[in-house]
mmCIF file of C-alpha atoms in Angstrom:
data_model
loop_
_atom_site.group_PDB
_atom_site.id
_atom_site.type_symbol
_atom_site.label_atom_id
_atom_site.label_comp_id
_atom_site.label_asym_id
_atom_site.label_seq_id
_atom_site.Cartn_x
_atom_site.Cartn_y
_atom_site.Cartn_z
ATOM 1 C CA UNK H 30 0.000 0.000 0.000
ATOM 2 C CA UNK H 31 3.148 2.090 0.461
ATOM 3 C CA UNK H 32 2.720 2.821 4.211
ATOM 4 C CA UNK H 33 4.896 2.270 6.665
ATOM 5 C CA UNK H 34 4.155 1.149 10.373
ATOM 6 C CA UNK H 35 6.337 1.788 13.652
ATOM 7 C CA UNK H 36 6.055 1.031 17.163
ATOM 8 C CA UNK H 37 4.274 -2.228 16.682
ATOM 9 C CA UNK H 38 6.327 -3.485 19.736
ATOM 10 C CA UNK H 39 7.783 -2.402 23.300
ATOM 11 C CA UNK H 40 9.819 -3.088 26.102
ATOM 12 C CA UNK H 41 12.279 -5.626 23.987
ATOM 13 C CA UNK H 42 14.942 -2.996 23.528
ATOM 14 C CA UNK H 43 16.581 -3.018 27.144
ATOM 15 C CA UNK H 44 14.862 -6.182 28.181
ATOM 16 C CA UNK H 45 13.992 -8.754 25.650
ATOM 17 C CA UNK H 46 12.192 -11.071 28.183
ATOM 18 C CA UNK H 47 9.211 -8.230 28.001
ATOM 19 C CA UNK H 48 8.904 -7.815 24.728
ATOM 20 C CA UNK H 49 5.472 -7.919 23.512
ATOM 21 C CA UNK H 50 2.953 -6.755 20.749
ATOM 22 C CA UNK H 51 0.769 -3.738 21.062
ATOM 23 C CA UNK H 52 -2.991 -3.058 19.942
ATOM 24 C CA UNK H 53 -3.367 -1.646 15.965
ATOM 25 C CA UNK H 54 -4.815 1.588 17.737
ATOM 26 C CA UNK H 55 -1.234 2.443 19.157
ATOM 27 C CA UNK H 56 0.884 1.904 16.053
ATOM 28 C CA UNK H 57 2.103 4.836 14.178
ATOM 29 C CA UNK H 58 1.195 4.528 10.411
ATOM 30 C CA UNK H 59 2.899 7.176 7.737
ATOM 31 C CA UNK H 60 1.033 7.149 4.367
ATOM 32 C CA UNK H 61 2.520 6.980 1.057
ATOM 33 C CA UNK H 62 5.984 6.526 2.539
ATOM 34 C CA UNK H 63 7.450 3.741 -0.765
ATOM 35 C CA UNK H 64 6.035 2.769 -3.982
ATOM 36 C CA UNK H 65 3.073 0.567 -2.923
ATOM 37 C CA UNK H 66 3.423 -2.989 -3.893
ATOM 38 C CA UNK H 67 -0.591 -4.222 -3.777
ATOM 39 C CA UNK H 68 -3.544 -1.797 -3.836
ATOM 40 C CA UNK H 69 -5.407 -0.443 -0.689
ATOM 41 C CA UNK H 70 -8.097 -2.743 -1.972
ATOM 42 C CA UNK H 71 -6.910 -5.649 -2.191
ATOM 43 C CA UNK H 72 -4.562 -5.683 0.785
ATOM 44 C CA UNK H 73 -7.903 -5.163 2.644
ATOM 45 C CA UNK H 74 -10.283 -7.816 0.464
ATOM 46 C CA UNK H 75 -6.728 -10.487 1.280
ATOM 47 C CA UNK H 76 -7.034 -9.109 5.165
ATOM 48 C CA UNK H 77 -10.614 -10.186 5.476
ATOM 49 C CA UNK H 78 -9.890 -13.424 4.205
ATOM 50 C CA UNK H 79 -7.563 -13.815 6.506
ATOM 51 C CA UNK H 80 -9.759 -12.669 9.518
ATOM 52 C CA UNK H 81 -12.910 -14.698 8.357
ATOM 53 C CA UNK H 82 -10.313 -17.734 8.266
ATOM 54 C CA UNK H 83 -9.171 -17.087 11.427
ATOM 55 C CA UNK H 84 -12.630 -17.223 12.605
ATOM 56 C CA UNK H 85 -13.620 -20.500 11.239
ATOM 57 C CA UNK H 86 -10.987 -21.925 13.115
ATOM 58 C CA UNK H 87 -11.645 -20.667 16.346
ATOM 59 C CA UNK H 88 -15.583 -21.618 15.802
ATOM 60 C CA UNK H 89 -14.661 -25.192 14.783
ATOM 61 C CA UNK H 90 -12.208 -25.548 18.411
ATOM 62 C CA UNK H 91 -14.472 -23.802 20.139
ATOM 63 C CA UNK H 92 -16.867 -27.157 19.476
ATOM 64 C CA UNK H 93 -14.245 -29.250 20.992
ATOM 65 C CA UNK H 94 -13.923 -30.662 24.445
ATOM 66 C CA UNK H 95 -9.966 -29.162 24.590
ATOM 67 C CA UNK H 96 -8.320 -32.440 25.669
ATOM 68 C CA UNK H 97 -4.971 -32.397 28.151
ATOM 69 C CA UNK H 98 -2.323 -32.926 26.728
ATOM 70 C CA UNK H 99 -1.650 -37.307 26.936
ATOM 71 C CA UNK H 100 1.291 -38.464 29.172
ATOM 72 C CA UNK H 101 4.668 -39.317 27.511
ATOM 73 C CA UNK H 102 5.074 -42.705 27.370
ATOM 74 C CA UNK H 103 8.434 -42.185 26.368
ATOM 75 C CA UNK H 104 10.015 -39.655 29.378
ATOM 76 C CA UNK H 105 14.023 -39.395 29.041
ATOM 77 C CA UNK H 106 14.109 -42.246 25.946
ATOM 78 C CA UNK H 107 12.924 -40.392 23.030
ATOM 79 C CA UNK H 108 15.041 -38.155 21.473
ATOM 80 C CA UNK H 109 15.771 -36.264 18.539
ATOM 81 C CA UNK H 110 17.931 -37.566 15.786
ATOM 82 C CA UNK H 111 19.412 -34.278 15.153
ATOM 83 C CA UNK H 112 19.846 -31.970 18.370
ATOM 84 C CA UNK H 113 19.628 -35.198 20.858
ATOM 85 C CA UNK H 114 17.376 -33.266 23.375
ATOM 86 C CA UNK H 115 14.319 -35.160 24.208
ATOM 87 C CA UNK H 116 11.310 -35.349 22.162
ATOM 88 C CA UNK H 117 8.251 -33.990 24.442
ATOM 89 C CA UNK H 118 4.659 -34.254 23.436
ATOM 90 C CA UNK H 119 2.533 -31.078 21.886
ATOM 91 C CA UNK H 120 -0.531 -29.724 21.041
ATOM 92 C CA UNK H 121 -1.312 -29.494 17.186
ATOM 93 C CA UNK H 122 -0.406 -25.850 15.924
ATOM 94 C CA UNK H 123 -4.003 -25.604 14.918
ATOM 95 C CA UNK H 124 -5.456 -25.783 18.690
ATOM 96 C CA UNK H 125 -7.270 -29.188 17.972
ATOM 97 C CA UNK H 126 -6.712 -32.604 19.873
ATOM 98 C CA UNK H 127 -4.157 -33.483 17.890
ATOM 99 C CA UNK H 128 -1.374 -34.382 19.573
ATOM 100 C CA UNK H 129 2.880 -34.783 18.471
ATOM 101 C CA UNK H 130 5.877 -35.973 19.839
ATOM 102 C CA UNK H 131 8.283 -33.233 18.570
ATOM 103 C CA UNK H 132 11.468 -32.141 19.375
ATOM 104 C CA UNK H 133 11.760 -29.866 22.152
ATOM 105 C CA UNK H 134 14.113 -27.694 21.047
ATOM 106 C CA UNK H 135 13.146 -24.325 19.611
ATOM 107 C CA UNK H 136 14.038 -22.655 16.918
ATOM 108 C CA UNK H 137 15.540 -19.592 18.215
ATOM 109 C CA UNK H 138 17.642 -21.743 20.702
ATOM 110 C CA UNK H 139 21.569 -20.294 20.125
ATOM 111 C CA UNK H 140 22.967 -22.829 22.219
ATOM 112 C CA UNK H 141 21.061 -25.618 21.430
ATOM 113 C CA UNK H 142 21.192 -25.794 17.237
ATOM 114 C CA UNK H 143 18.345 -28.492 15.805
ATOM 115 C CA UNK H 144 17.176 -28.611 11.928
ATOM 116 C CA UNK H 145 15.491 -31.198 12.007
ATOM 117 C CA UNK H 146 12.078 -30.882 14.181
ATOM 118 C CA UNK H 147 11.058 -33.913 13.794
ATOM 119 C CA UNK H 148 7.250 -34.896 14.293
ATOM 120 C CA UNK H 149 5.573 -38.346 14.362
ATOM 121 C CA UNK H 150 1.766 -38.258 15.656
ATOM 122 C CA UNK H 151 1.503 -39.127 19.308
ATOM 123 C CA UNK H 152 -0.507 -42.752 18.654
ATOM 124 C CA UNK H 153 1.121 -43.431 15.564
ATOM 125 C CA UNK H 154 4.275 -43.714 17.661
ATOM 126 C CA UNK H 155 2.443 -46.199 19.905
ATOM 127 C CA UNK H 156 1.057 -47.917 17.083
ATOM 128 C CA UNK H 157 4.374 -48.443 15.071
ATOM 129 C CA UNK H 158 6.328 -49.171 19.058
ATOM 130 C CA UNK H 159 3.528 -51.591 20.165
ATOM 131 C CA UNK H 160 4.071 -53.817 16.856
ATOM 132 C CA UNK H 161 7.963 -54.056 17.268
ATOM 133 C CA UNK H 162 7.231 -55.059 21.169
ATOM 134 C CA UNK H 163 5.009 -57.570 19.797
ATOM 135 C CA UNK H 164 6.976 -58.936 16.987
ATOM 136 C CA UNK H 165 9.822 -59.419 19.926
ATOM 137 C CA UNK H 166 7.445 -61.406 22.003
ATOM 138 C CA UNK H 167 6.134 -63.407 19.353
ATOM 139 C CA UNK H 168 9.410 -64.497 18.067
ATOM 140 C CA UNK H 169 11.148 -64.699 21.751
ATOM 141 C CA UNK H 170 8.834 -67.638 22.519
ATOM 142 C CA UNK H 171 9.032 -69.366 18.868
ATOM 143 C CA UNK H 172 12.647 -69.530 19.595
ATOM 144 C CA UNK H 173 12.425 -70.799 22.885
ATOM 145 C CA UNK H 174 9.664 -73.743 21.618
ATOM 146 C CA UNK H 175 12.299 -74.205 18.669
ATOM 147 C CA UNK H 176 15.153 -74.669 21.028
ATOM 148 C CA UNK H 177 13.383 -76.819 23.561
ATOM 149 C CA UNK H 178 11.648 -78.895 20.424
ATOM 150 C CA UNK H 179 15.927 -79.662 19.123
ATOM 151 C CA UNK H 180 16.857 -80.258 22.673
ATOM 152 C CA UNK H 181 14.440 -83.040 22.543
ATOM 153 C CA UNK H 182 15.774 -84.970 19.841
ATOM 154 C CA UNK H 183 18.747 -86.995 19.702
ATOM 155 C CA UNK H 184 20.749 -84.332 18.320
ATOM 156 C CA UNK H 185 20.202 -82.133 21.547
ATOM 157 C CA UNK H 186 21.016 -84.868 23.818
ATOM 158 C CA UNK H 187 24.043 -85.932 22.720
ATOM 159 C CA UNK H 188 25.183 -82.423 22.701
ATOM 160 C CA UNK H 189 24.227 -82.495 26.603
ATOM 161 C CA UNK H 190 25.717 -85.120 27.524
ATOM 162 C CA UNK H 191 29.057 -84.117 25.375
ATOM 163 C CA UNK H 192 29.321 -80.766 27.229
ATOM 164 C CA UNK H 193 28.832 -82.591 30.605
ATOM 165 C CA UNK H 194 31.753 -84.854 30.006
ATOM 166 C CA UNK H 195 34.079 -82.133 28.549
ATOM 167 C CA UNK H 196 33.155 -80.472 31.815
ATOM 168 C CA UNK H 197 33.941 -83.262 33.815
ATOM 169 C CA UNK H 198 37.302 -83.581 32.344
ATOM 170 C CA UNK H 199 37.946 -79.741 32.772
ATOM 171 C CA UNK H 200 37.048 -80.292 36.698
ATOM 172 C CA UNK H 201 39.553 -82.992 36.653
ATOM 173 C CA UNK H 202 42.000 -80.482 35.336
ATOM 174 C CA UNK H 203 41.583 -78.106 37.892
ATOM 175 C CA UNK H 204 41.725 -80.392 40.769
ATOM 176 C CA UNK H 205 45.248 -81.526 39.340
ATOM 177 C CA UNK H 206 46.151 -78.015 38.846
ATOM 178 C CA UNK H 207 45.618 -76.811 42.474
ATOM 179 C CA UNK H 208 46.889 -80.500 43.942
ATOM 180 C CA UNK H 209 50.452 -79.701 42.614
ATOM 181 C CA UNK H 210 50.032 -75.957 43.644
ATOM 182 C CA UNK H 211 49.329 -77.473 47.258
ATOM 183 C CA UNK H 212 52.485 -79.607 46.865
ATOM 184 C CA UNK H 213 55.172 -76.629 45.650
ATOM 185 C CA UNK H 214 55.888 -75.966 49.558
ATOM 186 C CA UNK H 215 56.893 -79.563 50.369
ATOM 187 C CA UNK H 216 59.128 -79.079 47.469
ATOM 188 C CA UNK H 217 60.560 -75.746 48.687
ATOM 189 C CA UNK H 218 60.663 -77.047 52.408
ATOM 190 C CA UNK H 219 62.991 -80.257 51.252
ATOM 191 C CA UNK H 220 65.670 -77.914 48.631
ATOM 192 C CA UNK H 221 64.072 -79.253 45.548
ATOM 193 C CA UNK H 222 63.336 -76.281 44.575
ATOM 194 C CA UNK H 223 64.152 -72.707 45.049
ATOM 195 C CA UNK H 224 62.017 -69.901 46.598
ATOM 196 C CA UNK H 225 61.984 -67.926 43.088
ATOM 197 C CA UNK H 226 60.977 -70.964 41.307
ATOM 198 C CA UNK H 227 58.153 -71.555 44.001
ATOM 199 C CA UNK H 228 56.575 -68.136 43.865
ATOM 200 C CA UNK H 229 57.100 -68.841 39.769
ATOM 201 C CA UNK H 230 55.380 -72.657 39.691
ATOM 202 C CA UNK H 231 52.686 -71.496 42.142
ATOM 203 C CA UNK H 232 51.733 -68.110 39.997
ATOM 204 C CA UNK H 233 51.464 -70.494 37.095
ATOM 205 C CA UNK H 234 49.194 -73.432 38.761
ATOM 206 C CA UNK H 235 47.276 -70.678 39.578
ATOM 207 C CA UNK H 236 46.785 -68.959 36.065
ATOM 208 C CA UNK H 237 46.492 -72.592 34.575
ATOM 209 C CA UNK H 238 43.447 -73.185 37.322
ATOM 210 C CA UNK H 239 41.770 -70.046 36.908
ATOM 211 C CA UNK H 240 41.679 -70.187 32.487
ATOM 212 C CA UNK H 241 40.504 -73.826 33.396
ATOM 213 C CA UNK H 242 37.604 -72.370 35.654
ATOM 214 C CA UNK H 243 36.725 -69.903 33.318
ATOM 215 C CA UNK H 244 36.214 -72.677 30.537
ATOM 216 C CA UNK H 245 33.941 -74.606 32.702
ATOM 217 C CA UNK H 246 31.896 -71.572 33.473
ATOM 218 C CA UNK H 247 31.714 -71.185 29.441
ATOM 219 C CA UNK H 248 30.752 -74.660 28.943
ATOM 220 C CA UNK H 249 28.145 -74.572 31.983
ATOM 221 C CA UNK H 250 26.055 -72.034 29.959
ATOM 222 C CA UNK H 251 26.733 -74.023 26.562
ATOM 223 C CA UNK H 252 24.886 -76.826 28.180
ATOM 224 C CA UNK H 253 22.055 -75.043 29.650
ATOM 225 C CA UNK H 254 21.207 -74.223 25.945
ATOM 226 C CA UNK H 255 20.698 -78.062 25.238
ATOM 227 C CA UNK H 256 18.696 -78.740 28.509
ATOM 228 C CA UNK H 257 15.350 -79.662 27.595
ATOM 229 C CA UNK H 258 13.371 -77.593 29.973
ATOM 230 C CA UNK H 259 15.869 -74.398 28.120
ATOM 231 C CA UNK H 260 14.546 -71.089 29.794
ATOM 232 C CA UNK H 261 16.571 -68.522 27.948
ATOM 233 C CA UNK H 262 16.432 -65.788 30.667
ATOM 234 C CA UNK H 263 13.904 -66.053 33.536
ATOM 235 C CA UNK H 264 12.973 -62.308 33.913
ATOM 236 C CA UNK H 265 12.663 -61.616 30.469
ATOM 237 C CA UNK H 266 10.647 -64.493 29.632
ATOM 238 C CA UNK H 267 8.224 -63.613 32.800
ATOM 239 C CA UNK H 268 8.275 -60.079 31.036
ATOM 240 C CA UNK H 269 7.032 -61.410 27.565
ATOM 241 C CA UNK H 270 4.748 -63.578 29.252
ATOM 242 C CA UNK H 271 2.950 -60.301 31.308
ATOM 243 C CA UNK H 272 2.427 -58.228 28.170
ATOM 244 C CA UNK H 273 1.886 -60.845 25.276
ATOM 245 C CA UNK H 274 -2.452 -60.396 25.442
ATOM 246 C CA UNK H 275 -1.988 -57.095 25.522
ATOM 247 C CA UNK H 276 -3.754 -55.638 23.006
ATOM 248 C CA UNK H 277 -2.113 -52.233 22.479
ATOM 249 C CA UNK H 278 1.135 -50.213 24.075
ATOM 250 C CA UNK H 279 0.657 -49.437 28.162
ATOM 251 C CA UNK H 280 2.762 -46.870 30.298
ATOM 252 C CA UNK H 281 4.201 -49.893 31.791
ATOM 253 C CA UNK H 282 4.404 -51.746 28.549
ATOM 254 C CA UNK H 283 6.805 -49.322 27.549
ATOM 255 C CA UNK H 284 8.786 -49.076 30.258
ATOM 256 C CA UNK H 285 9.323 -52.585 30.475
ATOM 257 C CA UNK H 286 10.652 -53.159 26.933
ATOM 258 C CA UNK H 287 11.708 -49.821 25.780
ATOM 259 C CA UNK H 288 15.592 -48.706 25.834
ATOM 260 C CA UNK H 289 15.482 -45.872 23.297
ATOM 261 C CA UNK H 290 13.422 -43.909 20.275
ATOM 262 C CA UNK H 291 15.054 -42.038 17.830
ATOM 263 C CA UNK H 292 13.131 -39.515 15.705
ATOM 264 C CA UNK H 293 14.266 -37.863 12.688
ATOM 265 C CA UNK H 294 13.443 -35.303 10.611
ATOM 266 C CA UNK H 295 11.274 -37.168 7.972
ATOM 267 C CA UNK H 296 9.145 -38.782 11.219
ATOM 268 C CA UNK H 297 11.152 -42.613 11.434
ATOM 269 C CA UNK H 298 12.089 -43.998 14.582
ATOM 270 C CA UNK H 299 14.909 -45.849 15.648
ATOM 271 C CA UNK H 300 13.526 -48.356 18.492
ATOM 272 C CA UNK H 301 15.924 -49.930 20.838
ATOM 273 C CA UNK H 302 14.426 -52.601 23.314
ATOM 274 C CA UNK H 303 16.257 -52.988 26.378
ATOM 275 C CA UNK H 304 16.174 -56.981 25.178
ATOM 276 C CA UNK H 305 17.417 -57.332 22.123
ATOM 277 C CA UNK H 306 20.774 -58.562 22.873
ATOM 278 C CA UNK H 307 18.804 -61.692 24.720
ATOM 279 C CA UNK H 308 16.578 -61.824 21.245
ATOM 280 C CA UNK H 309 19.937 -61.993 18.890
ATOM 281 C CA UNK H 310 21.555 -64.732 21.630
ATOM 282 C CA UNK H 311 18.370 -67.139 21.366
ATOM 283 C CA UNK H 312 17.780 -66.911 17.362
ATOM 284 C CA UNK H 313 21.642 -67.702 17.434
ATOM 285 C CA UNK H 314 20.983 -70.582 20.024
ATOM 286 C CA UNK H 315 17.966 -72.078 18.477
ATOM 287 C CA UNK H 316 19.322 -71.886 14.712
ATOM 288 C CA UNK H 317 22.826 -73.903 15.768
ATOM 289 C CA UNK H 318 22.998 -77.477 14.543
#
């Protein structure tokens, strides 16, 4: 129109924490100021269209119960791929009940730089983190059935009983091991042999005794895999057992199986369960022949 407008704003000069907007009536308008760039017409006809738009919206809220805004099931293990500060949930920019989990950090943020913003709507999230819970617990107990259903046959019990005798010898090892430790001190009472070679036989029994212990401990778990009542890790199996009728994600659901959610700019997630290792160790166990 070729006007230009001052004093639209105040108290932001000395203290930016009060700056704020003030009423049309108080701005200071000076006509014919530039070369207009739309007529006086039809910057007013494109204003009303704007207010009567404005209007609509508030009418159509206005018929809505305004919802509170739905716990975070995700508190301190969603975050954003970009930034890394946590994703919160949010209201819909429009003022409906829509709700977002968005990253928390705001644009204007100098310390704190994020481009990404990602967005995902608040029960898609649940939707898409429910299904990967339930695809774990489906395929945690397949596994275990598949395990216990090889640890049945003949395959699994020879593999038993061949870890129990290579532990048996190992034992026998050991015992050996520590018998001739116990003896070094006869030996160094009677002048066989010397005090340095002592301290340097018993160090070694020693060593020798305790990579022998460790191997048992390693076979010990071997076998447990072949038992045929295999239970590949009581709590978590109690844990899949709770939640597997559930029907769709819970507060507790979540923080039962949840480790981490990553959101990125385009709206995909990341999910981490805080059992997956456990899930890659059993599909390794159940597939070995």
């Amino acid at each position: 129109m070729g006007d230009s407008v001052h004093a639209t704003r105040e108290g932001g000069f000395n203290n930016p924490n009060k700056d704020r907007r003030v009423s049309e009536e108080r701005w200071i308008i000076i006509p014919d100021t530039h070369e207009p760039l739309v007529s006086r017409e039809m910057f007013a006809e494109v204003q009303e269209k704007i207010k009567r738009q404005v209007q609509n919206i508030h009418a159509r809220n206005a018929g809505l119960e305004h919802e509170k805004t739905p716990e975070n099931f995700f508190l301190g293990k969603c975050i954003c791929a970009c930034c890394r500060k946590n994703i919160g949930v949010v209201r819909s920019n429009s003022g409906s009940n829509c709700f977002y989990y968005r990253c928390t950090t705001t644009p204007f943020n100098r310390h704190m730089k994020c481009v990404a913003h990602g967005r995902i709507k608040y029960q898609e999230l649940h939707n898409v983190v429910f299904q990967v819970i339930k695809s774990h617990m489906k395929l945690c107990l397949e596994k275990t059935e598949q395990t216990r259903e090889r640890n049945r046959s003949s395959y699994g019990v020879r593999q038993y009983h061949f870890y129990a005798g290579e532990i048996a010898k190992v034992q026998n090892s050991i015992c050996k091991a520590k018998s001739r430790e116990r003896g070094l001190y006869e030996d160094y009472k009677d002048g066989i042999i010397t005090s340095e070679e002592y301290l340097q036989y018993q160090q070694s029994y020693r060593e020798q005794a305790a990579e022998l212990e460790k191997a048992v401990e390693e076979m010990l778990e071997r076998r447990k895999c072949y038992k045929k009542d295999f239970l590949p890790d009581e709590n978590w199996v109690a844990t899949v057992k709770k939640f597997m009728g559930k029907r769709k994600l819970t507060k507790e659901m979540a923080d039962a199986f949840v480790e981490s959610v990553v959101l990125d700019k385009e709206g995909n997630v990341e999910i981490t369960l805080k059992y997956d290792d456990f899930l890659k160790e059993l599909i390794r166990t159940a597939e070995e022949r």
